[in-house]
Amino acid sequence: LSKRLNLPYTNDEIGRLAQTFDIMIDKLDDSFKRQRQFTHDASHELRTPIAVIQSQAELSLSSSNTVSEYTKALSVILEEAKYMGKLISNMLFLARGDNKADNLQMENLNLSDLIEGIVSELKPIAENNNIKINIVKNEPSCIKGDQTRITQLLYNIIENAIKYTLPEGNIKLYIENHDKYIKISVQDNGIGISKEHLPHIFERFYRVDKARSIKNGGSGLGLSICQWIALIHGGKIEVFSEENKGSTFIIWLPSCGVTHK
Ligand code: ADP
């Protein structure tokens, strides 16, 4: 596609048509490249858990093992299968057509209730790791959104804050009304993200520390999905972070009554 004659555009209708055509071809080329990269990354990501499952199964079949050895192999297989399941459903979400704004089930959502629900679900996990999590500011707020998608977005960001915070850490949530938007801040004092990695964390399959992320069941697709959900709701996500100090993710979503694009 990129092999084209590099002729200057004539200053007439044909020239303008040729220019428009070139712009369209560039966009198409770009989208093919992204698609190829996604397929490449996806196959690569699936290869690792499959290799682990295969080697555990082969090892178990090739020698006589104790019950506890079999149990250990089976639990590794189960973990890897769960990881693959999550990875595939995330990939499908990004690849399918149902992630468009037209397919959202929009309704008025009470954000405080929604976040309180997510926090009470995640609190035991945080507390197991000696991490405190609290909603510090909780202004009454209403957003227009798809409950499943908005829950998925907030759950992911709050879960990340727990995953990337060390024991004894502290996570603070703020829900505030700002003009036509609701601002949700998720602040952690965890491992943070260095300047070098920060611009890339919303890219598909991008992980700062792959080993740490996989250990936590992460595939590097979470933030791409969050970003996408925010965008199709007419919102956005910002991040501020400092290595070894912590990160703050800010989610802006249009409040009720504001029509999203
Ligand atoms: P993962 O599934 O690996 O958690 P995400 O797309 O959710 O993938 O996040 C991408 C990467 O961004 C993570 O692997 C991690 O390195 C980094 N990250 C995300 N949230 C945080 C956070 N709160 N603190 C530090 N690093 C984070």
Coordinates of N, CA and C in Angstrom, one line a residue, residues 49-210:
P49 N 1.2 -18.9 28.1 CA 0.4 -19.8 29.0 C 0.2 -21.2 28.4
I50 N 0.1 -21.2 27.1 CA 0.0 -22.5 26.4 C 1.2 -23.4 26.7
A51 N 2.4 -22.8 26.6 CA 3.6 -23.5 26.8 C 3.7 -24.0 28.3
V52 N 3.2 -23.2 29.2 CA 3.3 -23.6 30.6 C 2.3 -24.8 30.8
I53 N 1.1 -24.7 30.3 CA 0.1 -25.7 30.4 C 0.6 -27.0 29.8
Q54 N 1.2 -27.0 28.6 CA 1.7 -28.2 28.0 C 2.8 -28.8 28.8
S55 N 3.8 -28.0 29.3 CA 4.9 -28.6 30.0 C 4.4 -29.2 31.3
Q56 N 3.5 -28.6 32.0 CA 3.0 -29.1 33.3 C 2.2 -30.5 33.0
A57 N 1.4 -30.5 31.9 CA 0.7 -31.7 31.6 C 1.7 -32.8 31.2
E58 N 2.7 -32.5 30.4 CA 3.6 -33.5 30.0 C 4.4 -34.1 31.2
L59 N 4.8 -33.2 32.0 CA 5.6 -33.6 33.2 C 4.7 -34.5 34.1
S60 N 3.5 -34.2 34.3 CA 2.6 -35.0 35.1 C 2.4 -36.4 34.5
L61 N 2.3 -36.5 33.2 CA 2.0 -37.7 32.5 C 3.3 -38.6 32.4
S62 N 4.4 -38.0 32.4 CA 5.7 -38.8 32.1 C 6.2 -39.5 33.3
S63 N 5.8 -39.1 34.5 CA 6.4 -39.8 35.7 C 5.3 -40.0 36.7
S64 N 5.6 -41.0 37.6 CA 4.6 -41.1 38.6 C 4.8 -40.1 39.7
N65 N 3.8 -39.4 40.1 CA 3.9 -38.3 41.0 C 3.1 -38.6 42.3
T66 N 3.4 -37.8 43.3 CA 2.6 -37.9 44.5 C 1.3 -37.0 44.2
V67 N 0.3 -37.3 45.1 CA -0.9 -36.5 44.9 C -0.6 -35.0 45.0
S68 N 0.3 -34.6 45.9 CA 0.5 -33.2 46.1 C 1.2 -32.6 44.8
E69 N 2.1 -33.4 44.2 CA 2.7 -33.0 43.0 C 1.7 -32.8 41.8
Y70 N 0.7 -33.7 41.8 CA -0.3 -33.6 40.8 C -1.2 -32.4 41.0
T71 N -1.5 -32.2 42.3 CA -2.3 -31.0 42.7 C -1.6 -29.7 42.3
K72 N -0.3 -29.7 42.6 CA 0.4 -28.5 42.3 C 0.4 -28.2 40.8
A73 N 0.6 -29.3 40.0 CA 0.6 -29.1 38.5 C -0.8 -28.6 38.0
L74 N -1.8 -29.3 38.6 CA -3.2 -28.9 38.2 C -3.5 -27.4 38.6
S75 N -3.0 -27.0 39.7 CA -3.3 -25.6 40.1 C -2.6 -24.6 39.2
V76 N -1.4 -25.0 38.7 CA -0.7 -24.1 37.8 C -1.5 -24.1 36.5
I77 N -1.9 -25.2 36.0 CA -2.7 -25.3 34.8 C -4.0 -24.5 34.9
L78 N -4.6 -24.6 36.1 CA -5.9 -23.8 36.3 C -5.6 -22.3 36.2
E79 N -4.5 -21.9 36.9 CA -4.2 -20.4 36.9 C -3.9 -19.9 35.4
E80 N -3.2 -20.7 34.7 CA -2.8 -20.3 33.3 C -4.1 -20.3 32.4
A81 N -5.0 -21.3 32.7 CA -6.2 -21.3 31.9 C -7.1 -20.1 32.2
K82 N -7.1 -19.7 33.5 CA -7.9 -18.5 33.9 C -7.3 -17.3 33.2
Y83 N -6.0 -17.2 33.3 CA -5.3 -16.1 32.7 C -5.6 -16.0 31.2
M84 N -5.6 -17.1 30.5 CA -5.9 -17.1 29.1 C -7.4 -16.7 28.8
G85 N -8.2 -17.2 29.7 CA -9.7 -16.8 29.5 C -9.8 -15.3 29.6
K86 N -9.2 -14.7 30.6 CA -9.3 -13.2 30.8 C -8.7 -12.5 29.6
L87 N -7.5 -13.0 29.1 CA -6.8 -12.4 28.0 C -7.7 -12.4 26.8
I88 N -8.3 -13.6 26.5 CA -9.2 -13.7 25.3 C -10.4 -12.8 25.4
S89 N -11.0 -12.8 26.6 CA -12.2 -11.9 26.6 C -11.8 -10.4 26.5
N90 N -10.7 -10.0 27.0 CA -10.2 -8.7 26.8 C -9.9 -8.4 25.3
M91 N -9.2 -9.4 24.6 CA -8.9 -9.2 23.2 C -10.2 -9.1 22.4
L92 N -11.1 -9.9 22.7 CA -12.4 -9.9 22.0 C -13.1 -8.6 22.1
F93 N -13.0 -8.0 23.4 CA -13.6 -6.7 23.6 C -13.0 -5.6 22.7
L94 N -11.7 -5.7 22.6 CA -11.0 -4.7 21.8 C -11.2 -4.9 20.3
A95 N -11.4 -6.2 19.9 CA -11.5 -6.5 18.5 C -12.9 -6.4 17.9
R96 N -13.9 -6.7 18.8 CA -15.3 -6.8 18.3 C -15.9 -5.4 18.0
G97 N -17.0 -5.5 17.3 CA -17.7 -4.2 17.0 C -18.5 -3.7 18.1
D98 N -18.7 -4.5 19.2 CA -19.6 -4.0 20.2 C -19.0 -3.0 21.2
N99 N -17.8 -2.5 20.8 CA -17.2 -1.5 21.7 C -17.5 -0.1 21.2
K100 N -18.4 0.0 20.3 CA -18.7 1.3 19.8 C -19.8 2.1 20.6
A101 N -19.8 3.4 20.5 CA -20.7 4.2 21.3 C -22.2 3.8 21.1
D102 N -22.5 3.4 19.8 CA -23.9 3.1 19.5 C -24.4 1.9 20.3
N103 N -23.5 1.0 20.8 CA -23.9 -0.2 21.5 C -24.0 0.0 23.0
L104 N -23.8 1.2 23.4 CA -23.9 1.4 24.9 C -25.3 1.5 25.4
Q105 N -25.6 0.9 26.5 CA -26.9 1.0 27.2 C -26.8 2.2 28.1
M106 N -27.1 3.4 27.6 CA -26.9 4.6 28.4 C -28.0 4.7 29.4
E107 N -27.7 5.0 30.7 CA -28.7 5.4 31.7 C -28.0 6.3 32.7
N108 N -28.8 7.0 33.5 CA -28.3 7.8 34.6 C -27.7 6.9 35.7
L109 N -26.5 7.2 36.0 CA -25.8 6.3 37.1 C -25.4 7.2 38.3
N110 N -25.7 6.6 39.4 CA -25.3 7.3 40.7 C -23.8 6.8 40.9
L111 N -22.9 7.7 40.6 CA -21.5 7.3 40.7 C -21.0 6.9 42.1
S112 N -21.5 7.6 43.1 CA -21.1 7.3 44.4 C -21.5 5.9 44.8
D113 N -22.7 5.5 44.5 CA -23.1 4.1 44.8 C -22.3 3.1 44.0
L114 N -22.0 3.4 42.8 CA -21.2 2.5 41.9 C -19.8 2.3 42.5
I115 N -19.2 3.4 42.9 CA -17.8 3.3 43.4 C -17.8 2.7 44.7
E116 N -18.8 3.0 45.6 CA -18.8 2.4 46.9 C -18.9 0.8 46.7
G117 N -19.7 0.4 45.8 CA -19.9 -1.0 45.5 C -18.6 -1.7 45.1
I118 N -17.9 -1.0 44.2 CA -16.6 -1.5 43.7 C -15.6 -1.6 44.9
V119 N -15.5 -0.5 45.6 CA -14.6 -0.4 46.8 C -14.9 -1.6 47.8
S120 N -16.2 -1.8 48.1 CA -16.4 -2.8 49.1 C -16.1 -4.2 48.5
E121 N -16.1 -4.4 47.2 CA -15.7 -5.6 46.6 C -14.2 -5.8 46.7
L122 N -13.5 -4.7 46.5 CA -12.0 -4.8 46.4 C -11.3 -4.7 47.7
K123 N -12.1 -4.1 48.7 CA -11.5 -3.9 50.0 C -10.8 -5.1 50.6
P124 N -11.5 -6.3 50.6 CA -10.9 -7.4 51.2 C -9.5 -7.8 50.6
I125 N -9.4 -7.6 49.3 CA -8.2 -7.9 48.6 C -7.1 -6.9 49.0
A126 N -7.5 -5.6 49.1 CA -6.5 -4.6 49.6 C -6.1 -4.9 51.0
E127 N -7.0 -5.2 51.9 CA -6.7 -5.5 53.3 C -5.8 -6.7 53.5
N128 N -6.1 -7.7 52.6 CA -5.2 -8.9 52.6 C -3.7 -8.5 52.4
N129 N -3.5 -7.4 51.7 CA -2.1 -7.0 51.5 C -1.8 -5.8 52.3
N130 N -2.6 -5.6 53.4 CA -2.3 -4.5 54.3 C -2.4 -3.1 53.6
I131 N -3.2 -3.0 52.7 CA -3.4 -1.7 52.0 C -4.7 -1.1 52.3
K132 N -4.6 0.2 52.7 CA -5.9 0.9 53.1 C -6.5 1.5 51.8
I133 N -7.8 1.5 51.7 CA -8.5 2.1 50.6 C -9.7 2.8 51.1
N134 N -9.8 4.1 50.8 CA -10.9 4.9 51.3 C -11.4 5.9 50.3
I135 N -12.7 6.2 50.3 CA -13.2 7.3 49.5 C -13.2 8.5 50.4
V136 N -12.3 9.4 50.0 CA -12.0 10.6 50.9 C -13.0 11.7 50.6
K137 N -13.4 11.9 49.3 CA -14.3 12.9 49.0 C -15.4 12.3 48.1
N138 N -16.6 12.5 48.5 CA -17.7 11.8 47.8 C -18.9 12.7 47.5
E139 N -18.7 13.6 46.5 CA -19.7 14.6 46.2 C -20.8 13.8 45.4
P140 N -22.1 14.1 45.7 CA -23.2 13.4 45.0 C -23.0 13.7 43.5
S141 N -23.0 12.7 42.7 CA -22.7 12.8 41.3 C -23.5 11.8 40.4
C142 N -23.9 12.4 39.3 CA -24.6 11.5 38.3 C -24.0 11.6 37.0
I143 N -23.7 10.4 36.4 CA -23.2 10.4 35.0 C -24.1 9.6 34.1
K144 N -24.0 9.9 32.8 CA -24.8 9.2 31.9 C -23.9 8.2 31.3
G145 N -24.1 6.9 31.5 CA -23.2 5.9 31.0 C -23.8 4.5 31.0
D146 N -23.0 3.6 30.5 CA -23.4 2.2 30.4 C -22.8 1.5 31.7
Q147 N -23.7 1.0 32.5 CA -23.3 0.6 33.9 C -22.1 -0.5 33.8
T148 N -22.3 -1.4 32.9 CA -21.3 -2.5 32.8 C -19.9 -2.0 32.4
R149 N -19.9 -1.1 31.4 CA -18.6 -0.5 30.9 C -18.0 0.4 32.0
I150 N -18.8 1.3 32.6 CA -18.3 2.2 33.6 C -17.7 1.4 34.8
T151 N -18.4 0.4 35.2 CA -18.0 -0.5 36.3 C -16.6 -1.1 35.9
Q152 N -16.6 -1.6 34.7 CA -15.3 -2.3 34.2 C -14.2 -1.3 34.2
L153 N -14.4 0.0 33.8 CA -13.4 1.0 33.8 C -12.9 1.3 35.2
L154 N -13.8 1.6 36.1 CA -13.4 2.0 37.5 C -12.8 0.8 38.2
Y155 N -13.4 -0.4 38.0 CA -12.8 -1.6 38.7 C -11.4 -1.8 38.3
N156 N -11.1 -1.6 37.0 CA -9.7 -1.8 36.5 C -8.7 -0.9 37.1
I157 N -9.1 0.4 37.1 CA -8.2 1.4 37.6 C -8.0 1.3 39.1
I158 N -9.0 0.9 39.9 CA -8.9 0.8 41.3 C -8.1 -0.5 41.6
E159 N -8.4 -1.6 40.8 CA -7.7 -2.8 41.0 C -6.2 -2.6 40.7
N160 N -5.9 -1.8 39.7 CA -4.4 -1.5 39.4 C -3.8 -0.8 40.6
A161 N -4.5 0.1 41.1 CA -3.9 0.9 42.3 C -3.5 -0.1 43.4
I162 N -4.4 -1.1 43.6 CA -4.0 -2.1 44.6 C -2.9 -3.0 44.2
K163 N -2.9 -3.4 42.9 CA -1.9 -4.4 42.4 C -0.5 -3.7 42.4
Y164 N -0.4 -2.4 42.2 CA 0.9 -1.8 42.1 C 1.2 -0.9 43.3
T165 N 0.6 -1.3 44.4 CA 0.9 -0.6 45.7 C 1.5 -1.6 46.7
L166 N 2.5 -1.2 47.4 CA 3.2 -2.2 48.3 C 2.4 -2.3 49.6
P167 N 2.6 -3.4 50.4 CA 1.9 -3.5 51.7 C 2.1 -2.2 52.5
E168 N 1.1 -1.9 53.3 CA 1.1 -0.7 54.2 C 0.8 0.5 53.3
G169 N 0.5 0.3 52.1 CA 0.1 1.4 51.2 C -1.2 2.0 51.5
N170 N -1.5 3.1 50.8 CA -2.7 3.9 51.1 C -3.3 4.3 49.7
I171 N -4.6 4.0 49.5 CA -5.3 4.4 48.3 C -6.4 5.3 48.6
K172 N -6.4 6.5 47.9 CA -7.5 7.5 48.2 C -8.3 7.8 47.0
L173 N -9.6 7.8 47.1 CA -10.5 8.1 46.0 C -11.2 9.4 46.2
Y174 N -11.4 10.2 45.2 CA -12.1 11.5 45.3 C -13.1 11.5 44.1
I175 N -14.3 11.9 44.5 CA -15.4 12.0 43.5 C -15.8 13.5 43.5
E176 N -15.6 14.3 42.5 CA -15.9 15.7 42.5 C -16.6 16.2 41.3
N177 N -17.5 17.1 41.5 CA -18.2 17.7 40.3 C -17.4 18.9 39.8
H178 N -17.1 18.9 38.5 CA -16.3 20.0 37.9 C -17.1 20.5 36.7
D179 N -17.8 21.5 36.8 CA -18.6 22.1 35.7 C -19.4 21.0 35.0
K180 N -19.2 20.6 33.8 CA -20.1 19.6 33.1 C -19.5 18.2 33.3
Y181 N -18.5 18.1 34.0 CA -17.8 16.8 34.2 C -17.8 16.3 35.6
I182 N -17.7 15.0 35.8 CA -17.4 14.4 37.1 C -15.9 14.0 37.0
K183 N -15.2 14.4 38.1 CA -13.8 14.0 38.1 C -13.6 12.9 39.2
I184 N -13.1 11.8 38.8 CA -12.8 10.7 39.7 C -11.3 10.5 39.8
S185 N -10.7 10.8 41.0 CA -9.3 10.6 41.1 C -9.0 9.3 42.0
V186 N -8.1 8.5 41.5 CA -7.7 7.3 42.2 C -6.2 7.5 42.5
Q187 N -5.9 7.8 43.7 CA -4.5 8.1 44.1 C -3.9 7.0 44.9
D188 N -2.7 6.5 44.5 CA -2.0 5.5 45.3 C -0.6 6.0 45.6
N189 N -0.1 5.4 46.7 CA 1.3 5.7 47.0 C 2.2 4.5 46.7
G190 N 1.9 3.8 45.6 CA 2.6 2.6 45.2 C 3.9 2.8 44.5
I191 N 4.2 1.8 43.6 CA 5.5 1.8 42.9 C 5.7 2.9 41.9
G192 N 4.6 3.5 41.4 CA 4.7 4.6 40.5 C 5.2 4.1 39.1
I193 N 5.2 5.1 38.2 CA 5.6 4.7 36.8 C 6.7 5.8 36.4
S194 N 7.8 5.3 35.8 CA 8.9 6.3 35.4 C 8.4 7.0 34.2
K195 N 9.1 8.2 34.0 CA 8.8 9.1 32.9 C 8.9 8.4 31.5
E196 N 9.8 7.4 31.5 CA 10.1 6.7 30.2 C 8.9 5.8 29.8
H197 N 8.3 5.2 30.8 CA 7.2 4.3 30.5 C 5.8 5.0 30.5
L198 N 5.7 6.1 31.2 CA 4.4 6.8 31.4 C 3.6 7.0 30.0
P199 N 4.3 7.5 29.0 CA 3.5 7.8 27.8 C 2.9 6.5 27.1
H200 N 3.4 5.4 27.5 CA 3.0 4.1 26.8 C 2.0 3.3 27.5
I201 N 1.7 3.6 28.7 CA 0.9 2.6 29.5 C -0.5 2.4 29.0
F202 N -1.0 3.2 28.1 CA -2.4 3.0 27.6 C -2.3 2.2 26.3
E203 N -1.1 1.8 25.8 CA -1.0 1.0 24.6 C -1.3 -0.4 24.9
R204 N -1.9 -1.1 23.9 CA -2.2 -2.5 24.1 C -1.0 -3.4 24.4
F205 N -1.2 -4.2 25.4 CA -0.1 -5.2 25.8 C 1.1 -4.5 26.5
Y206 N 1.0 -3.2 26.7 CA 2.2 -2.6 27.3 C 2.2 -2.8 28.8
R207 N 3.3 -3.3 29.4 CA 3.5 -3.5 30.8 C 4.9 -3.0 31.2
V208 N 5.0 -2.3 32.3 CA 6.3 -1.8 32.7 C 7.1 -2.9 33.2
D209 N 6.6 -3.7 34.0 CA 7.3 -4.9 34.5 C 6.5 -6.1 34.3
K210 N 6.8 -6.8 33.2 CA 6.0 -7.9 32.7 C 5.8 -9.0 33.8

